[in-house]
XYZ file of C-alpha atoms in Angstrom:
442
model
C 145.753 132.854 126.216
C 142.741 134.735 125.817
C 142.949 134.014 122.062
C 142.919 130.388 122.323
C 139.996 130.402 124.841
C 138.202 132.325 122.609
C 138.702 130.126 119.405
C 137.993 126.958 121.690
C 134.528 128.744 122.452
C 133.991 129.666 118.754
C 134.995 126.254 117.461
C 132.631 124.333 120.325
C 129.836 126.620 118.989
C 130.434 125.930 115.292
C 130.280 121.844 115.986
C 127.167 122.172 118.246
C 125.699 124.385 115.454
C 126.782 121.889 112.927
C 125.478 118.635 115.051
C 122.312 120.712 115.756
C 122.059 121.067 111.878
C 122.337 117.326 111.078
C 119.892 116.341 113.721
C 117.383 118.681 112.243
C 117.672 117.593 108.785
C 117.723 113.906 109.996
C 114.437 114.378 112.271
C 112.213 116.406 109.913
C 113.845 119.736 108.744
C 113.712 118.694 105.266
C 110.220 116.738 105.760
C 111.512 113.571 104.520
C 113.665 111.742 107.449
C 116.402 109.362 106.386
C 117.287 106.638 108.301
C 121.095 105.917 108.329
C 121.740 102.581 110.543
C 120.225 98.956 110.369
C 118.052 99.245 113.088
C 116.100 102.442 111.934
C 112.484 102.046 111.233
C 111.735 100.499 107.763
C 109.706 103.535 106.869
C 111.311 106.657 106.865
C 108.630 108.607 108.409
C 109.295 106.568 111.650
C 112.988 107.426 111.775
C 112.898 109.813 114.728
C 110.430 108.864 117.599
C 108.232 111.962 118.211
C 108.808 113.322 114.606
C 105.429 114.367 113.030
C 104.531 112.338 110.040
C 104.917 114.067 106.524
C 102.350 114.958 104.178
C 101.326 112.596 101.675
C 102.130 112.891 98.243
C 101.185 111.212 95.040
C 99.204 110.744 92.059
C 96.124 108.930 92.815
C 94.474 107.462 89.528
C 90.777 105.836 90.191
C 89.699 103.221 86.986
C 86.179 102.692 87.257
C 83.947 100.000 85.287
C 81.833 102.313 83.362
C 80.694 99.341 81.227
C 77.302 97.917 80.276
C 77.709 95.077 82.541
C 77.279 97.382 85.405
C 73.626 98.520 86.245
C 73.000 102.494 86.590
C 72.355 101.859 90.383
C 75.813 99.985 90.869
C 77.569 102.831 89.102
C 75.914 105.442 91.251
C 76.873 103.678 94.520
C 80.395 103.279 93.345
C 80.704 106.968 92.467
C 79.307 107.811 95.752
C 82.242 105.422 97.240
C 84.845 107.183 95.313
C 83.447 110.222 96.498
C 83.453 109.612 99.929
C 87.040 108.392 99.726
C 88.402 111.623 98.482
C 86.549 113.631 100.646
C 89.138 114.213 103.678
C 92.562 113.784 101.580
C 94.741 116.284 101.296
C 94.747 117.667 98.261
C 97.299 120.232 96.130
C 99.975 120.727 94.122
C 102.477 119.444 96.760
C 100.108 116.955 98.117
C 97.731 114.429 96.381
C 96.208 114.684 92.953
C 93.677 112.629 91.472
C 92.464 111.658 88.166
C 89.468 109.422 86.877
C 89.449 107.193 83.670
C 86.711 105.158 82.758
C 86.520 101.336 81.463
C 84.393 101.288 78.455
C 85.012 99.916 74.922
C 87.536 102.431 74.768
C 89.067 104.326 77.805
C 88.038 107.843 78.664
C 89.355 110.304 81.257
C 86.907 112.278 83.011
C 89.450 114.631 84.534
C 93.345 114.887 84.813
C 95.669 115.053 87.745
C 95.926 118.816 87.211
C 92.780 119.902 86.354
C 91.737 120.190 90.139
C 93.757 121.485 93.110
C 90.908 121.052 95.851
C 89.368 118.112 97.531
C 85.887 119.682 97.003
C 86.353 120.097 93.006
C 87.654 116.512 92.942
C 84.825 115.175 95.160
C 82.229 116.999 92.690
C 83.556 115.870 89.616
C 83.413 112.360 90.669
C 80.249 112.514 91.454
C 79.072 114.329 88.509
C 80.640 111.631 86.062
C 78.322 109.936 83.714
C 78.413 106.040 83.019
C 80.026 105.542 79.441
C 78.310 102.123 78.680
C 79.958 99.630 76.017
C 82.067 96.797 76.499
C 84.376 95.705 79.372
C 87.894 96.230 78.010
C 89.703 96.454 81.238
C 93.123 95.481 79.627
C 93.034 98.246 77.498
C 91.890 100.557 80.029
C 95.014 99.545 82.352
C 97.511 100.145 79.369
C 96.061 103.820 78.955
C 96.240 104.088 82.841
C 99.960 103.653 82.623
C 100.670 106.128 80.271
C 97.979 108.703 82.009
C 100.247 107.995 85.565
C 103.341 109.062 84.013
C 102.475 111.636 81.242
C 103.131 115.025 82.024
C 100.482 116.039 79.674
C 97.911 114.350 82.168
C 99.417 116.453 85.024
C 101.297 113.567 86.453
C 104.667 114.432 88.235
C 108.032 112.759 88.454
C 109.257 111.025 91.309
C 106.023 110.827 93.539
C 104.185 107.619 94.415
C 101.726 106.649 91.850
C 98.525 104.688 93.385
C 96.026 103.118 90.820
C 92.234 102.128 92.558
C 90.333 99.707 90.280
C 86.687 99.500 90.993
C 85.178 96.575 89.315
C 82.304 94.031 88.908
C 84.752 91.303 87.977
C 84.220 90.704 84.700
C 86.670 91.854 81.538
C 86.326 91.172 78.053
C 90.216 91.035 77.684
C 93.287 90.085 79.529
C 94.223 92.357 82.530
C 96.885 90.303 84.166
C 100.077 91.748 81.663
C 99.163 95.298 81.646
C 98.588 95.423 85.746
C 101.916 93.550 85.920
C 103.646 96.246 83.930
C 101.970 98.572 86.294
C 103.379 97.309 89.249
C 106.804 97.006 87.779
C 106.813 100.667 87.584
C 106.249 100.691 91.057
C 102.495 101.717 91.042
C 100.597 100.244 94.054
C 97.399 98.652 92.974
C 94.146 98.300 95.067
C 91.421 96.675 93.789
C 87.852 96.787 95.200
C 85.277 94.068 93.825
C 81.608 94.352 94.335
C 81.340 90.595 94.800
C 81.337 88.611 91.273
C 84.993 88.915 90.458
C 87.523 85.793 90.646
C 89.470 86.039 93.921
C 92.206 83.903 92.762
C 92.757 85.896 89.451
C 92.204 89.589 91.337
C 94.567 88.452 94.132
C 97.268 87.799 91.673
C 97.048 91.236 89.827
C 96.484 93.322 93.077
C 99.533 94.665 94.886
C 100.825 92.073 97.533
C 99.745 91.122 100.295
C 96.331 90.500 98.715
C 94.463 90.744 101.893
C 95.694 94.579 102.406
C 95.156 95.576 98.634
C 92.031 93.359 97.423
C 88.420 93.892 98.690
C 85.380 91.870 97.928
C 82.258 94.013 98.918
C 78.681 94.014 97.775
C 78.066 97.155 96.236
C 75.524 98.349 98.958
C 78.443 97.631 101.642
C 81.131 99.722 100.046
C 81.058 102.521 102.896
C 82.058 100.122 105.326
C 85.623 99.549 103.750
C 86.205 103.315 103.061
C 88.088 104.254 106.048
C 90.537 101.518 105.713
C 91.195 101.927 102.227
C 91.644 105.708 102.575
C 94.353 105.061 105.244
C 95.925 102.370 103.013
C 96.121 104.638 100.075
C 97.347 107.609 102.214
C 100.103 105.373 103.598
C 101.218 104.062 100.176
C 101.521 107.870 99.352
C 104.048 108.860 102.626
C 107.297 110.239 101.501
C 109.490 107.469 101.663
C 113.130 106.467 100.478
C 113.968 103.100 100.509
C 111.105 100.252 101.103
C 109.625 96.983 100.291
C 106.523 95.690 98.916
C 105.126 92.605 97.358
C 106.966 90.378 100.136
C 106.278 86.730 99.445
C 108.469 83.457 100.646
C 111.022 83.634 98.173
C 111.287 87.465 97.041
C 110.304 91.067 97.525
C 110.262 94.287 95.576
C 112.420 97.157 96.960
C 111.631 100.887 95.541
C 113.190 104.369 96.078
C 112.600 107.730 94.878
C 114.922 109.069 91.995
C 118.052 110.228 93.904
C 120.614 110.049 91.234
C 120.348 110.140 86.977
C 121.911 107.806 84.492
C 124.936 110.591 84.238
C 125.404 111.419 88.021
C 125.980 108.153 89.552
C 124.937 104.615 90.242
C 123.237 102.429 93.084
C 124.806 99.534 95.168
C 122.501 97.340 96.610
C 123.502 95.156 99.537
C 121.365 92.001 100.857
C 122.662 90.550 104.161
C 120.236 87.449 105.548
C 120.180 87.143 109.378
C 121.492 83.680 108.911
C 124.654 84.286 107.576
C 125.783 80.645 107.866
C 122.854 79.754 105.452
C 123.315 82.302 102.831
C 125.939 84.801 101.792
C 125.699 88.574 101.354
C 124.461 89.561 97.944
C 125.141 92.668 96.150
C 123.804 94.245 92.867
C 124.836 97.396 91.010
C 122.168 99.482 89.188
C 122.404 102.516 86.929
C 121.606 105.976 88.275
C 117.949 105.989 86.576
C 116.967 102.887 88.274
C 113.984 103.246 91.225
C 113.462 99.536 91.794
C 114.556 96.254 92.004
C 113.122 92.619 92.759
C 115.374 90.149 95.161
C 114.595 86.614 94.393
C 115.413 83.193 95.370
C 115.256 83.990 98.777
C 114.758 82.001 101.850
C 111.132 81.724 103.577
C 110.721 82.921 107.000
C 113.863 84.996 107.183
C 115.042 88.589 107.750
C 116.952 90.381 105.618
C 118.835 93.624 105.778
C 118.960 95.827 102.924
C 121.134 98.566 102.077
C 121.071 101.328 99.281
C 124.128 102.925 98.622
C 123.840 105.878 96.054
C 126.924 106.880 94.307
C 127.026 110.284 93.158
C 129.769 111.811 91.358
C 128.171 115.522 92.383
C 127.373 115.255 96.163
C 127.425 113.044 98.998
C 124.246 110.782 99.645
C 123.910 108.807 102.905
C 123.166 104.895 102.964
C 119.600 103.954 103.317
C 118.588 100.879 105.309
C 115.325 98.861 105.608
C 114.614 95.388 107.142
C 112.419 92.962 105.556
C 111.023 89.459 106.334
C 109.898 87.111 103.935
C 106.753 84.961 104.273
C 106.340 81.382 105.543
C 106.608 78.763 102.867
C 103.596 77.915 101.179
C 103.031 74.013 101.744
C 100.341 72.425 99.835
C 98.784 69.126 100.471
C 100.997 66.372 101.333
C 98.758 63.153 101.639
C 95.451 62.424 100.521
C 93.233 60.181 102.293
C 90.200 58.395 100.717
C 87.324 56.698 102.943
C 83.705 56.217 103.189
C 83.758 54.834 99.726
C 80.077 53.965 98.450
C 78.683 53.107 95.021
C 78.001 56.819 94.437
C 79.923 58.775 96.954
C 83.157 58.837 98.659
C 85.144 61.095 101.345
C 88.243 62.917 100.340
C 90.657 64.093 103.140
C 93.857 65.724 102.978
C 97.135 66.431 105.193
C 98.162 69.007 106.648
C 95.146 71.498 107.309
C 95.917 74.673 106.595
C 94.319 77.706 108.203
C 92.843 80.840 106.511
C 96.139 83.103 107.663
C 97.985 81.336 104.888
C 94.986 80.064 102.368
C 92.216 81.438 100.650
C 90.728 77.451 100.567
C 90.666 74.460 98.303
C 88.886 73.214 95.123
C 88.472 69.742 94.618
C 88.390 68.363 91.068
C 87.391 64.659 90.436
C 86.948 62.879 86.899
C 86.731 59.290 85.862
C 89.993 57.718 84.767
C 88.395 55.847 81.886
C 85.773 56.292 79.292
C 85.683 60.368 79.482
C 82.758 61.921 81.883
C 82.203 65.031 83.379
C 84.315 66.708 85.795
C 83.160 67.549 89.401
C 84.651 70.487 91.087
C 83.927 71.377 94.799
C 85.508 74.501 96.694
C 86.097 73.961 100.299
C 86.965 76.992 102.643
C 90.181 77.387 104.438
C 90.586 75.601 107.814
C 88.964 72.697 106.331
C 90.652 69.159 105.218
C 87.985 66.856 104.125
C 84.682 66.502 101.855
C 82.273 64.092 100.965
C 81.822 64.090 96.837
C 78.087 62.891 95.971
C 76.575 61.835 92.580
C 79.185 59.483 91.113
C 79.020 56.198 89.135
C 79.293 52.637 91.009
C 82.179 50.539 90.425
C 84.292 53.447 88.810
C 87.972 54.336 89.070
C 88.490 58.511 89.766
C 91.533 60.770 89.671
C 91.054 62.832 92.768
C 93.136 66.236 92.757
C 93.056 68.511 95.591
C 94.440 72.157 95.107
C 95.583 74.701 97.967
C 94.789 78.215 96.557
C 97.214 80.685 98.552
C 96.874 84.323 99.228
C 99.744 85.243 96.997
C 97.779 83.899 94.063
C 99.873 80.723 93.651
C 98.433 77.178 94.082
C 99.817 73.821 94.947
C 98.073 70.713 94.034
C 98.216 66.821 94.892
C 96.289 64.222 92.849
C 95.291 60.412 94.195
C 93.271 57.451 92.615
C 89.931 56.390 94.109
C 87.244 53.868 93.306
C 83.761 53.908 94.156
C 82.143 50.419 95.703
C 80.193 48.182 93.221
C 76.389 48.800 92.939
C 75.466 45.010 93.739
C 75.143 44.435 97.685
C 74.971 40.726 99.504
C 72.824 40.674 102.311
C 73.898 39.045 105.296
C 71.564 36.505 107.173
C 69.846 37.980 110.323
C 70.840 36.540 113.599
C 67.939 34.171 114.919
C 66.456 33.563 111.846
C 67.825 30.431 109.812
C 69.357 30.815 106.689
C 66.823 29.217 103.661
C 68.146 25.762 102.271
C 67.146 23.841 99.168
C 64.627 21.170 99.961
C 66.454 17.993 100.442
C 65.574 15.038 97.798
């Protein structure tokens, strides 16, 4: 009897220690909490209430416009701003590492990721950087930055978050869209700081989504205002996370996760379950063991999705990971155009529905004559407004009016209508109390 009592106590103690070990692992014992239920927080660092946030870790590359299109004063202000950004970041071999690349005729590396290990050394190197001048070949510099972010010879590390901060005056001598998309496809988080002269739609399209979090338009003398918010966003992008969602749009979003497997050790199964199972069925996708990202497309707008990542390993047991993602609302463009207040040289254009600044960046109106050629007029209308008056037109002329809504996602929706100005001849009505002139009677 005594033997069985002792055995029972030992077994109870063993189970208690095992459970304690599991809880310790889940709530920060390894520094990377793992959500293991659909109701867990989307970010792994929030899986256990009260758990301390894990230290950020990642490779941070600054891409600075160092060409002749930037004045020496502007470059000095940008250099001071970047130094301010890194002044309070945690640098070190197991934390944040930084590199700086100049945009010019050819890209130039100021320092690599493994060159400096302390925040003060990185800050001093940034403040000592000299402007390179030359052309603004940003696309070439982005292709070079992609190599730097993933090259071990440049100090880049495998399996850590990658962040690019591009500070620009807005212009480029070569295309930036394709090389920037390649970076985002590799899981790089892209922040853009424009000093006010860039094209808002073009920059919104190449920054990571949502654009309002990753794109900043600010005067070069006011860069210090956005520094705290941008620093927090960079640190957040570098928090150790397992399965996470980014670039969320009305019909798609991107999933990414750290390398848990290799191509030889197993494979992944992704499951996508919509909140309304009557509308859409569960979808599954099998991916090779070297995959670290996937984009779900053809989704329903304004819908909750439960995503599960199942690592199927032939070497060890790995827990499923979960995240909940809600797609954005559908982007509805102008559905009706109304032409009113037509005059010989002006008319008023109105449209419906009126979309607020929460969903649109604004509208642009394009107006040109239907026949005979002539110049086109373009007007910009801010979000929240749904009418404008067009001046300087030709009397008695038919025009084609196109209203285009520009959305924060970088996409556009347009609608066109025909409009005619009034004839330039006017007839004056007889005034009351005054007899109308008549020809003399014979």
